[in-house]
């Protein structure tokens, strides 16, 4: 857990968030989680609809957000669809224009696999880069940053990113908490 997180880790974190929200309704804003494998498998021309089979009109109408973690060129970013405002928020812990370049293709692929689920064309939504988010100073923490971004954006109270400054210092603690959560779940 002190190195790079892969698809399984990020998906496990997303599933933990979903399960926590099911156990404690109202803990988080209503959200949908899209497996990072949805985008990852597209590159291999594999069937990706199984990764979004839970997304339908009923769940889209009940949700506020859709979380789409993306792994591209060994870097994790997060795309968050605000279903009420019809806008995409983009989170990047190592901000570069090249990281954002893939987003239209990711959104199009999601739309193609879930076309009948949305009342509007999600490909036409504006994409905005969220500023002042915590950023990493190394080359391995991007996956953990994406996990923390996901956890932060689904909170009932809006995050004031300018006030969130201690992630880099707390990264070993975050990783330990995540490892403990995985271990605790496995032992049960």
PDB file of C-alpha atoms in Angstrom:
ATOM      1  CA  UNK A   1       0.000   0.000   0.000  1.00  0.00           C
ATOM      2  CA  UNK A   2       2.981   2.363  -0.148  1.00  0.00           C
ATOM      3  CA  UNK A   3       3.152   2.327  -3.917  1.00  0.00           C
ATOM      4  CA  UNK A   4       0.935   2.854  -6.941  1.00  0.00           C
ATOM      5  CA  UNK A   5      -2.734   1.836  -6.661  1.00  0.00           C
ATOM      6  CA  UNK A   6      -4.184  -0.208  -9.508  1.00  0.00           C
ATOM      7  CA  UNK A   7      -7.753  -0.613 -10.805  1.00  0.00           C
ATOM      8  CA  UNK A   8      -8.614  -3.179  -8.145  1.00  0.00           C
ATOM      9  CA  UNK A   9      -7.616  -0.818  -5.331  1.00  0.00           C
ATOM     10  CA  UNK A  10      -9.497   2.205  -6.649  1.00  0.00           C
ATOM     11  CA  UNK A  11     -12.571   0.097  -7.420  1.00  0.00           C
ATOM     12  CA  UNK A  12     -12.433  -1.430  -3.935  1.00  0.00           C
ATOM     13  CA  UNK A  13     -12.399   2.046  -2.414  1.00  0.00           C
ATOM     14  CA  UNK A  14     -15.369   3.071  -4.585  1.00  0.00           C
ATOM     15  CA  UNK A  15     -17.264  -0.056  -3.560  1.00  0.00           C
ATOM     16  CA  UNK A  16     -16.499   0.683   0.114  1.00  0.00           C
ATOM     17  CA  UNK A  17     -18.114   4.100  -0.363  1.00  0.00           C
ATOM     18  CA  UNK A  18     -21.181   2.531  -2.005  1.00  0.00           C
ATOM     19  CA  UNK A  19     -21.518  -0.036   0.785  1.00  0.00           C
ATOM     20  CA  UNK A  20     -21.081   2.565   3.537  1.00  0.00           C
ATOM     21  CA  UNK A  21     -23.807   4.643   1.931  1.00  0.00           C
ATOM     22  CA  UNK A  22     -26.124   1.609   1.779  1.00  0.00           C
ATOM     23  CA  UNK A  23     -25.479   0.768   5.440  1.00  0.00           C
ATOM     24  CA  UNK A  24     -25.940   4.384   6.565  1.00  0.00           C
ATOM     25  CA  UNK A  25     -28.399   6.056   4.165  1.00  0.00           C
ATOM     26  CA  UNK A  26     -27.818   9.788   3.984  1.00  0.00           C
ATOM     27  CA  UNK A  27     -24.174   9.527   5.034  1.00  0.00           C
ATOM     28  CA  UNK A  28     -23.200  10.788   1.575  1.00  0.00           C
ATOM     29  CA  UNK A  29     -24.931  12.559  -1.257  1.00  0.00           C
ATOM     30  CA  UNK A  30     -26.641  10.054  -3.555  1.00  0.00           C
ATOM     31  CA  UNK A  31     -24.038   8.931  -6.101  1.00  0.00           C
ATOM     32  CA  UNK A  32     -23.267   6.329  -8.736  1.00  0.00           C
ATOM     33  CA  UNK A  33     -19.850   4.729  -9.079  1.00  0.00           C
ATOM     34  CA  UNK A  34     -18.412   3.645 -12.426  1.00  0.00           C
ATOM     35  CA  UNK A  35     -15.680   1.030 -12.227  1.00  0.00           C
ATOM     36  CA  UNK A  36     -12.312   2.126 -13.557  1.00  0.00           C
ATOM     37  CA  UNK A  37     -12.416  -1.070 -15.611  1.00  0.00           C
ATOM     38  CA  UNK A  38     -15.149   0.493 -17.761  1.00  0.00           C
ATOM     39  CA  UNK A  39     -12.609   2.781 -19.407  1.00  0.00           C
ATOM     40  CA  UNK A  40      -9.691   0.378 -18.985  1.00  0.00           C
ATOM     41  CA  UNK A  41     -11.351  -2.450 -20.909  1.00  0.00           C
ATOM     42  CA  UNK A  42     -12.381  -0.168 -23.775  1.00  0.00           C
ATOM     43  CA  UNK A  43      -8.747   0.011 -24.830  1.00  0.00           C
ATOM     44  CA  UNK A  44      -8.885  -3.735 -25.453  1.00  0.00           C
ATOM     45  CA  UNK A  45     -12.182  -3.574 -27.366  1.00  0.00           C
ATOM     46  CA  UNK A  46     -13.731  -5.742 -24.659  1.00  0.00           C
ATOM     47  CA  UNK A  47     -17.359  -5.757 -23.557  1.00  0.00           C
ATOM     48  CA  UNK A  48     -17.607  -2.867 -21.103  1.00  0.00           C
ATOM     49  CA  UNK A  49     -21.376  -2.687 -20.560  1.00  0.00           C
ATOM     50  CA  UNK A  50     -21.131  -5.081 -17.609  1.00  0.00           C
ATOM     51  CA  UNK A  51     -19.277  -2.356 -15.690  1.00  0.00           C
ATOM     52  CA  UNK A  52     -22.202   0.067 -16.025  1.00  0.00           C
ATOM     53  CA  UNK A  53     -25.144  -2.352 -15.926  1.00  0.00           C
ATOM     54  CA  UNK A  54     -26.236  -0.786 -12.607  1.00  0.00           C
ATOM     55  CA  UNK A  55     -26.720   2.611 -14.256  1.00  0.00           C
ATOM     56  CA  UNK A  56     -30.313   3.093 -15.367  1.00  0.00           C
ATOM     57  CA  UNK A  57     -32.853   5.930 -15.451  1.00  0.00           C
ATOM     58  CA  UNK A  58     -34.140   5.201 -11.953  1.00  0.00           C
ATOM     59  CA  UNK A  59     -30.684   5.347 -10.349  1.00  0.00           C
ATOM     60  CA  UNK A  60     -29.591   8.335 -12.430  1.00  0.00           C
ATOM     61  CA  UNK A  61     -32.719  10.244 -11.376  1.00  0.00           C
ATOM     62  CA  UNK A  62     -32.075   9.406  -7.708  1.00  0.00           C
ATOM     63  CA  UNK A  63     -28.392  10.385  -7.762  1.00  0.00           C
ATOM     64  CA  UNK A  64     -26.662  13.746  -7.485  1.00  0.00           C
ATOM     65  CA  UNK A  65     -23.245  12.636  -8.733  1.00  0.00           C
ATOM     66  CA  UNK A  66     -21.575  10.024 -10.888  1.00  0.00           C
ATOM     67  CA  UNK A  67     -17.979   9.151  -9.994  1.00  0.00           C
ATOM     68  CA  UNK A  68     -15.744   8.071 -12.874  1.00  0.00           C
ATOM     69  CA  UNK A  69     -12.154   7.260 -11.876  1.00  0.00           C
ATOM     70  CA  UNK A  70      -9.854   7.158 -14.900  1.00  0.00           C
ATOM     71  CA  UNK A  71      -6.467   5.517 -15.328  1.00  0.00           C
ATOM     72  CA  UNK A  72      -4.604   6.704 -18.406  1.00  0.00           C
ATOM     73  CA  UNK A  73      -0.861   6.442 -19.042  1.00  0.00           C
ATOM     74  CA  UNK A  74      -0.262   5.259 -15.462  1.00  0.00           C
ATOM     75  CA  UNK A  75      -1.949   8.335 -13.973  1.00  0.00           C
ATOM     76  CA  UNK A  76      -5.227   8.453 -12.065  1.00  0.00           C
ATOM     77  CA  UNK A  77      -7.731  11.303 -12.390  1.00  0.00           C
ATOM     78  CA  UNK A  78     -11.359  11.669 -11.382  1.00  0.00           C
ATOM     79  CA  UNK A  79     -14.297  12.827 -13.463  1.00  0.00           C
ATOM     80  CA  UNK A  80     -17.444  13.681 -11.502  1.00  0.00           C
ATOM     81  CA  UNK A  81     -20.727  14.199 -13.294  1.00  0.00           C
ATOM     82  CA  UNK A  82     -23.022  16.594 -11.470  1.00  0.00           C
ATOM     83  CA  UNK A  83     -26.352  15.149 -12.550  1.00  0.00           C
ATOM     84  CA  UNK A  84     -28.410  18.083 -11.274  1.00  0.00           C
ATOM     85  CA  UNK A  85     -26.293  20.883 -12.806  1.00  0.00           C
ATOM     86  CA  UNK A  86     -25.313  18.891 -15.921  1.00  0.00           C
ATOM     87  CA  UNK A  87     -21.613  19.635 -15.684  1.00  0.00           C
ATOM     88  CA  UNK A  88     -18.471  17.493 -15.404  1.00  0.00           C
ATOM     89  CA  UNK A  89     -15.939  18.327 -12.681  1.00  0.00           C
ATOM     90  CA  UNK A  90     -12.381  17.153 -13.289  1.00  0.00           C
ATOM     91  CA  UNK A  91      -9.905  16.415 -10.484  1.00  0.00           C
ATOM     92  CA  UNK A  92      -6.213  15.930 -11.184  1.00  0.00           C
ATOM     93  CA  UNK A  93      -3.525  15.588  -8.516  1.00  0.00           C
ATOM     94  CA  UNK A  94      -0.762  16.283 -11.095  1.00  0.00           C
ATOM     95  CA  UNK A  95      -2.465  18.883 -13.282  1.00  0.00           C
ATOM     96  CA  UNK A  96      -1.526  18.656 -16.958  1.00  0.00           C
ATOM     97  CA  UNK A  97      -3.499  19.458 -20.087  1.00  0.00           C
ATOM     98  CA  UNK A  98      -2.679  16.015 -21.476  1.00  0.00           C
ATOM     99  CA  UNK A  99      -4.576  14.389 -18.587  1.00  0.00           C
ATOM    100  CA  UNK A 100      -7.704  16.299 -19.561  1.00  0.00           C
ATOM    101  CA  UNK A 101      -7.423  15.474 -23.275  1.00  0.00           C
ATOM    102  CA  UNK A 102      -8.931  11.988 -22.872  1.00  0.00           C
ATOM    103  CA  UNK A 103     -12.105  13.181 -21.113  1.00  0.00           C
ATOM    104  CA  UNK A 104     -14.379  13.613 -24.175  1.00  0.00           C
ATOM    105  CA  UNK A 105     -13.591  10.049 -25.207  1.00  0.00           C
ATOM    106  CA  UNK A 106     -14.251   8.706 -21.690  1.00  0.00           C
ATOM    107  CA  UNK A 107     -17.580  10.542 -21.536  1.00  0.00           C
ATOM    108  CA  UNK A 108     -18.582   9.367 -25.020  1.00  0.00           C
ATOM    109  CA  UNK A 109     -17.805   5.785 -24.111  1.00  0.00           C
ATOM    110  CA  UNK A 110     -19.870   6.048 -20.922  1.00  0.00           C
ATOM    111  CA  UNK A 111     -22.738   7.575 -22.894  1.00  0.00           C
ATOM    112  CA  UNK A 112     -22.614   4.851 -25.550  1.00  0.00           C
ATOM    113  CA  UNK A 113     -22.928   2.156 -22.888  1.00  0.00           C
ATOM    114  CA  UNK A 114     -25.686   3.949 -20.916  1.00  0.00           C
ATOM    115  CA  UNK A 115     -27.504   6.015 -23.567  1.00  0.00           C
ATOM    116  CA  UNK A 116     -31.040   5.370 -22.347  1.00  0.00           C
ATOM    117  CA  UNK A 117     -30.175   6.141 -18.725  1.00  0.00           C
ATOM    118  CA  UNK A 118     -29.723   9.904 -19.052  1.00  0.00           C
ATOM    119  CA  UNK A 119     -32.369  12.515 -19.840  1.00  0.00           C
ATOM    120  CA  UNK A 120     -29.746  14.662 -21.602  1.00  0.00           C
ATOM    121  CA  UNK A 121     -26.696  14.003 -23.711  1.00  0.00           C
ATOM    122  CA  UNK A 122     -23.862  13.882 -21.152  1.00  0.00           C
ATOM    123  CA  UNK A 123     -21.353  14.403 -23.972  1.00  0.00           C
ATOM    124  CA  UNK A 124     -22.579  17.996 -24.274  1.00  0.00           C
ATOM    125  CA  UNK A 125     -22.027  18.886 -20.636  1.00  0.00           C
ATOM    126  CA  UNK A 126     -19.305  21.423 -19.896  1.00  0.00           C
ATOM    127  CA  UNK A 127     -16.093  20.042 -18.370  1.00  0.00           C
ATOM    128  CA  UNK A 128     -14.532  22.204 -15.680  1.00  0.00           C
ATOM    129  CA  UNK A 129     -11.225  21.643 -13.960  1.00  0.00           C
ATOM    130  CA  UNK A 130     -11.598  21.991 -10.209  1.00  0.00           C
ATOM    131  CA  UNK A 131      -8.962  24.340  -8.870  1.00  0.00           C
ATOM    132  CA  UNK A 132      -7.176  24.411  -5.534  1.00  0.00           C
ATOM    133  CA  UNK A 133      -7.575  20.671  -4.960  1.00  0.00           C
ATOM    134  CA  UNK A 134      -4.780  18.959  -3.046  1.00  0.00           C
ATOM    135  CA  UNK A 135      -1.981  17.858  -5.360  1.00  0.00           C
ATOM    136  CA  UNK A 136       0.763  15.289  -4.980  1.00  0.00           C
ATOM    137  CA  UNK A 137       4.508  15.864  -4.884  1.00  0.00           C
ATOM    138  CA  UNK A 138       5.552  12.354  -5.905  1.00  0.00           C
ATOM    139  CA  UNK A 139       4.770  10.006  -8.772  1.00  0.00           C
ATOM    140  CA  UNK A 140       2.836   7.258  -6.957  1.00  0.00           C
ATOM    141  CA  UNK A 141       0.023   8.821  -4.910  1.00  0.00           C
ATOM    142  CA  UNK A 142      -2.410   9.718  -7.729  1.00  0.00           C
ATOM    143  CA  UNK A 143      -4.625   6.679  -7.054  1.00  0.00           C
ATOM    144  CA  UNK A 144      -4.926   7.512  -3.374  1.00  0.00           C
ATOM    145  CA  UNK A 145      -5.695  11.133  -4.250  1.00  0.00           C
ATOM    146  CA  UNK A 146      -8.513   9.954  -6.523  1.00  0.00           C
ATOM    147  CA  UNK A 147      -9.907   7.863  -3.652  1.00  0.00           C
ATOM    148  CA  UNK A 148      -9.795  10.862  -1.327  1.00  0.00           C
ATOM    149  CA  UNK A 149     -11.362  13.117  -3.981  1.00  0.00           C
ATOM    150  CA  UNK A 150     -14.227  10.616  -4.332  1.00  0.00           C
ATOM    151  CA  UNK A 151     -14.750  10.510  -0.585  1.00  0.00           C
ATOM    152  CA  UNK A 152     -14.669  14.310  -0.331  1.00  0.00           C
ATOM    153  CA  UNK A 153     -17.058  15.184  -3.179  1.00  0.00           C
ATOM    154  CA  UNK A 154     -19.857  12.931  -1.931  1.00  0.00           C
ATOM    155  CA  UNK A 155     -19.973  14.605   1.484  1.00  0.00           C
ATOM    156  CA  UNK A 156     -23.257  16.422   2.195  1.00  0.00           C
ATOM    157  CA  UNK A 157     -21.376  19.676   2.840  1.00  0.00           C
ATOM    158  CA  UNK A 158     -19.502  21.177  -0.099  1.00  0.00           C
ATOM    159  CA  UNK A 159     -15.729  20.908   0.148  1.00  0.00           C
ATOM    160  CA  UNK A 160     -13.756  24.134   0.421  1.00  0.00           C
ATOM    161  CA  UNK A 161     -10.674  22.920  -1.409  1.00  0.00           C
ATOM    162  CA  UNK A 162      -8.566  25.918  -0.405  1.00  0.00           C
ATOM    163  CA  UNK A 163      -8.880  24.700   3.211  1.00  0.00           C
ATOM    164  CA  UNK A 164      -7.729  21.146   2.462  1.00  0.00           C
ATOM    165  CA  UNK A 165      -3.971  21.325   2.720  1.00  0.00           C
ATOM    166  CA  UNK A 166      -2.721  18.304   4.678  1.00  0.00           C
ATOM    167  CA  UNK A 167      -3.241  15.401   2.291  1.00  0.00           C
ATOM    168  CA  UNK A 168       0.410  15.023   1.342  1.00  0.00           C
ATOM    169  CA  UNK A 169       1.447  14.804   5.013  1.00  0.00           C
ATOM    170  CA  UNK A 170      -1.393  12.391   5.817  1.00  0.00           C
ATOM    171  CA  UNK A 171      -0.941  10.089   2.832  1.00  0.00           C
ATOM    172  CA  UNK A 172       0.702   7.292   4.908  1.00  0.00           C
ATOM    173  CA  UNK A 173      -2.265   7.459   7.327  1.00  0.00           C
ATOM    174  CA  UNK A 174      -4.784   7.362   4.449  1.00  0.00           C
ATOM    175  CA  UNK A 175      -3.044   4.341   2.965  1.00  0.00           C
ATOM    176  CA  UNK A 176      -3.008   2.587   6.353  1.00  0.00           C
ATOM    177  CA  UNK A 177      -6.731   3.260   6.856  1.00  0.00           C
ATOM    178  CA  UNK A 178      -7.464   1.883   3.405  1.00  0.00           C
ATOM    179  CA  UNK A 179      -5.338  -1.225   4.011  1.00  0.00           C
ATOM    180  CA  UNK A 180      -7.095  -1.751   7.345  1.00  0.00           C
ATOM    181  CA  UNK A 181     -10.517  -1.451   5.693  1.00  0.00           C
ATOM    182  CA  UNK A 182      -9.541  -4.062   3.097  1.00  0.00           C
ATOM    183  CA  UNK A 183      -8.114  -6.380   5.752  1.00  0.00           C
ATOM    184  CA  UNK A 184     -11.162  -5.975   8.025  1.00  0.00           C
ATOM    185  CA  UNK A 185     -13.515  -6.759   5.187  1.00  0.00           C
ATOM    186  CA  UNK A 186     -11.473  -9.790   4.144  1.00  0.00           C
ATOM    187  CA  UNK A 187     -11.395 -11.234   7.662  1.00  0.00           C
ATOM    188  CA  UNK A 188     -15.168 -11.114   8.105  1.00  0.00           C
TER     189      UNK A 188
END
